[in-house]
Each structure stands twice: as structure tokens, then as C-alpha cells.
């Protein structure tokens, strides 16, 4: 029998290396996530995890 080994790697990415995506790209990604999410809660969670949660604009 073969043994299964799991290797967990956690990579810390400094904040200054994280780039924001263009607004149009984020909107398209939000639509894809919304289309495949099981419900609104899952959609919110996935958008948050991806860092593309919609932000309400207050004028």
C-alpha cells in the first residue's frame, strides 16, 4: 500500500506585493462567482476570500 503524505505550505505575502485588480476585472469575477455560488452567503464568503467584495459607494 502506498502512504499518503500531506504537505502544508503557508506563504506570507507582504502587503506591498499585493496588487489590486482593475474595477472591470473585479466586476467580471464577481459575476462569475455569483453565477456559481450556491446561495447569497456562499457568494459573500467567496467574494470576500478573493478580495473582490462589492463596496457600497456613499456620495
CSV table of N, CA and C in Angstrom, one decimal:
chain,number,residue,atom,x,y,z
A,1,UNK,N,0.8,-1.2,0.0
A,1,UNK,CA,0.0,0.0,0.0
A,1,UNK,C,0.9,1.2,0.0
A,2,UNK,N,0.4,2.2,-0.6
A,2,UNK,CA,1.1,3.5,-0.7
A,2,UNK,C,0.6,4.4,0.4
A,3,UNK,N,1.6,5.1,1.0
A,3,UNK,CA,1.2,6.1,2.1
A,3,UNK,C,0.9,7.4,1.5
A,4,UNK,N,-0.1,8.1,2.0
A,4,UNK,CA,-0.4,9.4,1.5
A,4,UNK,C,0.3,10.4,2.5
A,5,UNK,N,0.9,11.3,1.9
A,5,UNK,CA,1.5,12.4,2.7
A,5,UNK,C,1.0,13.7,2.3
A,6,UNK,N,0.7,14.5,3.3
A,6,UNK,CA,0.2,15.9,3.0
A,6,UNK,C,1.3,16.9,3.4
A,7,UNK,N,1.5,17.8,2.5
A,7,UNK,CA,2.5,18.8,2.8
A,7,UNK,C,1.7,20.2,2.8
A,8,UNK,N,1.7,20.8,3.9
A,8,UNK,CA,1.1,22.1,4.0
A,8,UNK,C,2.1,23.2,3.9
A,9,UNK,N,1.9,24.1,3.0
A,9,UNK,CA,2.8,25.2,2.9
A,9,UNK,C,2.0,26.5,3.1
A,10,UNK,N,2.5,27.4,3.9
A,10,UNK,CA,1.8,28.6,4.1
A,10,UNK,C,2.8,29.7,3.7
A,11,UNK,N,2.4,30.5,2.8
A,11,UNK,CA,3.3,31.5,2.3
A,11,UNK,C,2.7,32.9,2.7
A,12,UNK,N,3.6,33.7,3.4
A,12,UNK,CA,3.2,35.0,3.8
A,12,UNK,C,3.6,36.0,2.6
A,13,UNK,N,2.6,36.7,2.2
A,13,UNK,CA,2.8,37.7,1.1
A,13,UNK,C,2.7,39.1,1.7
A,14,UNK,N,3.8,39.8,1.7
A,14,UNK,CA,3.8,41.2,2.2
A,14,UNK,C,2.7,42.0,1.5
A,15,UNK,N,2.1,42.9,2.3
A,15,UNK,CA,1.0,43.8,1.8
A,15,UNK,C,1.5,44.6,0.6
A,16,UNK,N,2.7,45.0,0.6
A,16,UNK,CA,3.2,45.9,-0.5
A,16,UNK,C,3.3,45.1,-1.8
A,17,UNK,N,3.3,43.8,-1.8
A,17,UNK,CA,3.4,42.9,-3.0
A,17,UNK,C,2.0,42.6,-3.6
A,18,UNK,N,1.0,42.9,-2.8
A,18,UNK,CA,-0.4,42.6,-3.3
A,18,UNK,C,-0.9,43.7,-4.2
A,19,UNK,N,-1.3,43.3,-5.4
A,19,UNK,CA,-1.8,44.3,-6.3
A,19,UNK,C,-3.3,44.2,-6.4
A,20,UNK,N,-3.9,45.4,-6.6
A,20,UNK,CA,-5.3,45.4,-6.8
A,20,UNK,C,-5.7,45.1,-8.2
A,21,UNK,N,-6.8,44.5,-8.4
A,21,UNK,CA,-7.3,44.3,-9.8
A,21,UNK,C,-8.1,45.5,-10.3
A,22,UNK,N,-8.1,45.6,-11.6
A,22,UNK,CA,-8.9,46.6,-12.2
A,22,UNK,C,-10.4,46.4,-11.9
A,23,UNK,N,-11.1,47.6,-11.8
A,23,UNK,CA,-12.5,47.5,-11.4
A,23,UNK,C,-13.3,46.6,-12.4
A,24,UNK,N,-13.0,46.7,-13.7
A,24,UNK,CA,-13.7,45.9,-14.7
A,24,UNK,C,-13.5,44.4,-14.5
A,25,UNK,N,-12.2,44.1,-14.2
A,25,UNK,CA,-11.9,42.7,-13.9
A,25,UNK,C,-12.6,42.2,-12.7
A,26,UNK,N,-12.6,43.0,-11.6
A,26,UNK,CA,-13.3,42.6,-10.4
A,26,UNK,C,-14.8,42.4,-10.6
A,27,UNK,N,-15.4,43.3,-11.4
A,27,UNK,CA,-16.8,43.1,-11.7
A,27,UNK,C,-17.1,41.8,-12.5
A,28,UNK,N,-16.3,41.5,-13.4
A,28,UNK,CA,-16.5,40.2,-14.2
A,28,UNK,C,-16.3,39.0,-13.3
A,29,UNK,N,-15.3,39.1,-12.4
A,29,UNK,CA,-15.1,38.0,-11.5
A,29,UNK,C,-16.3,37.8,-10.5
A,30,UNK,N,-16.8,39.0,-10.0
A,30,UNK,CA,-18.0,38.9,-9.1
A,30,UNK,C,-19.1,38.2,-9.8
A,31,UNK,N,-19.3,38.5,-11.1
A,31,UNK,CA,-20.5,37.9,-11.8
A,31,UNK,C,-20.3,36.4,-11.9
A,32,UNK,N,-19.0,35.9,-12.2
A,32,UNK,CA,-18.8,34.5,-12.3
A,32,UNK,C,-19.0,33.8,-10.9
A,33,UNK,N,-18.5,34.4,-9.9
A,33,UNK,CA,-18.7,33.9,-8.5
A,33,UNK,C,-20.2,33.8,-8.2
A,34,UNK,N,-20.9,34.9,-8.5
A,34,UNK,CA,-22.3,34.9,-8.2
A,34,UNK,C,-23.1,33.8,-9.0
A,35,UNK,N,-22.7,33.5,-10.2
A,35,UNK,CA,-23.3,32.5,-11.0
A,35,UNK,C,-23.1,31.1,-10.5
A,36,UNK,N,-22.0,30.9,-9.8
A,36,UNK,CA,-21.7,29.5,-9.4
A,36,UNK,C,-21.9,29.3,-7.9
A,37,UNK,N,-22.1,30.3,-7.1
A,37,UNK,CA,-22.4,30.2,-5.7
A,37,UNK,C,-23.7,29.5,-5.4
A,38,UNK,N,-23.8,28.7,-4.4
A,38,UNK,CA,-25.0,28.0,-4.0
A,38,UNK,C,-26.1,29.0,-3.5
A,39,UNK,N,-25.6,30.0,-2.7
A,39,UNK,CA,-26.6,31.0,-2.2
A,39,UNK,C,-25.9,32.3,-1.9
A,40,UNK,N,-26.6,33.3,-1.4
A,40,UNK,CA,-26.0,34.6,-1.2
A,40,UNK,C,-24.9,34.5,-0.1
A,41,UNK,N,-25.0,33.7,0.9
A,41,UNK,CA,-24.0,33.7,1.9
A,41,UNK,C,-22.7,33.1,1.4
A,42,UNK,N,-22.8,32.1,0.5
A,42,UNK,CA,-21.6,31.5,-0.1
A,42,UNK,C,-21.0,32.5,-1.0
A,43,UNK,N,-21.8,33.2,-1.8
A,43,UNK,CA,-21.3,34.2,-2.7
A,43,UNK,C,-20.5,35.3,-1.9
A,44,UNK,N,-21.1,35.8,-0.8
A,44,UNK,CA,-20.4,36.8,0.0
A,44,UNK,C,-19.1,36.3,0.5
A,45,UNK,N,-19.1,35.0,1.0
A,45,UNK,CA,-17.9,34.4,1.6
A,45,UNK,C,-16.8,34.3,0.5
A,46,UNK,N,-17.1,33.8,-0.7
A,46,UNK,CA,-16.2,33.6,-1.8
A,46,UNK,C,-15.6,35.0,-2.3
A,47,UNK,N,-16.5,36.0,-2.4
A,47,UNK,CA,-16.0,37.3,-2.8
A,47,UNK,C,-15.1,37.9,-1.8
A,48,UNK,N,-15.4,37.7,-0.6
A,48,UNK,CA,-14.5,38.2,0.5
A,48,UNK,C,-13.1,37.5,0.5
A,49,UNK,N,-13.2,36.2,0.3
A,49,UNK,CA,-11.9,35.4,0.2
A,49,UNK,C,-11.1,35.8,-0.9
A,50,UNK,N,-11.7,36.2,-2.0
A,50,UNK,CA,-11.0,36.6,-3.2
A,50,UNK,C,-10.5,38.1,-3.2
A,51,UNK,N,-11.1,38.8,-2.2
A,51,UNK,CA,-10.7,40.2,-2.1
A,51,UNK,C,-11.4,41.1,-3.1
A,52,UNK,N,-12.6,40.6,-3.6
A,52,UNK,CA,-13.3,41.4,-4.6
A,52,UNK,C,-14.8,41.7,-4.1
A,53,UNK,N,-15.0,41.8,-2.8
A,53,UNK,CA,-16.3,42.1,-2.3
A,53,UNK,C,-16.8,43.4,-2.9
A,54,UNK,N,-18.0,43.5,-3.2
A,54,UNK,CA,-18.5,44.8,-3.7
A,54,UNK,C,-18.5,45.8,-2.6
A,55,UNK,N,-18.2,47.0,-2.9
A,55,UNK,CA,-18.1,48.1,-1.9
A,55,UNK,C,-19.2,49.1,-2.2
A,56,UNK,N,-20.0,49.3,-1.2
A,56,UNK,CA,-21.1,50.3,-1.4
A,56,UNK,C,-20.5,51.7,-1.4
A,57,UNK,N,-20.8,52.5,-2.4
A,57,UNK,CA,-20.3,53.8,-2.6
A,57,UNK,C,-21.3,54.8,-2.0
A,58,UNK,N,-20.8,55.6,-1.0
A,58,UNK,CA,-21.6,56.6,-0.4
A,58,UNK,C,-21.2,58.0,-0.9
A,59,UNK,N,-22.1,58.7,-1.5
A,59,UNK,CA,-21.8,60.0,-2.1
A,59,UNK,C,-22.2,61.1,-1.1
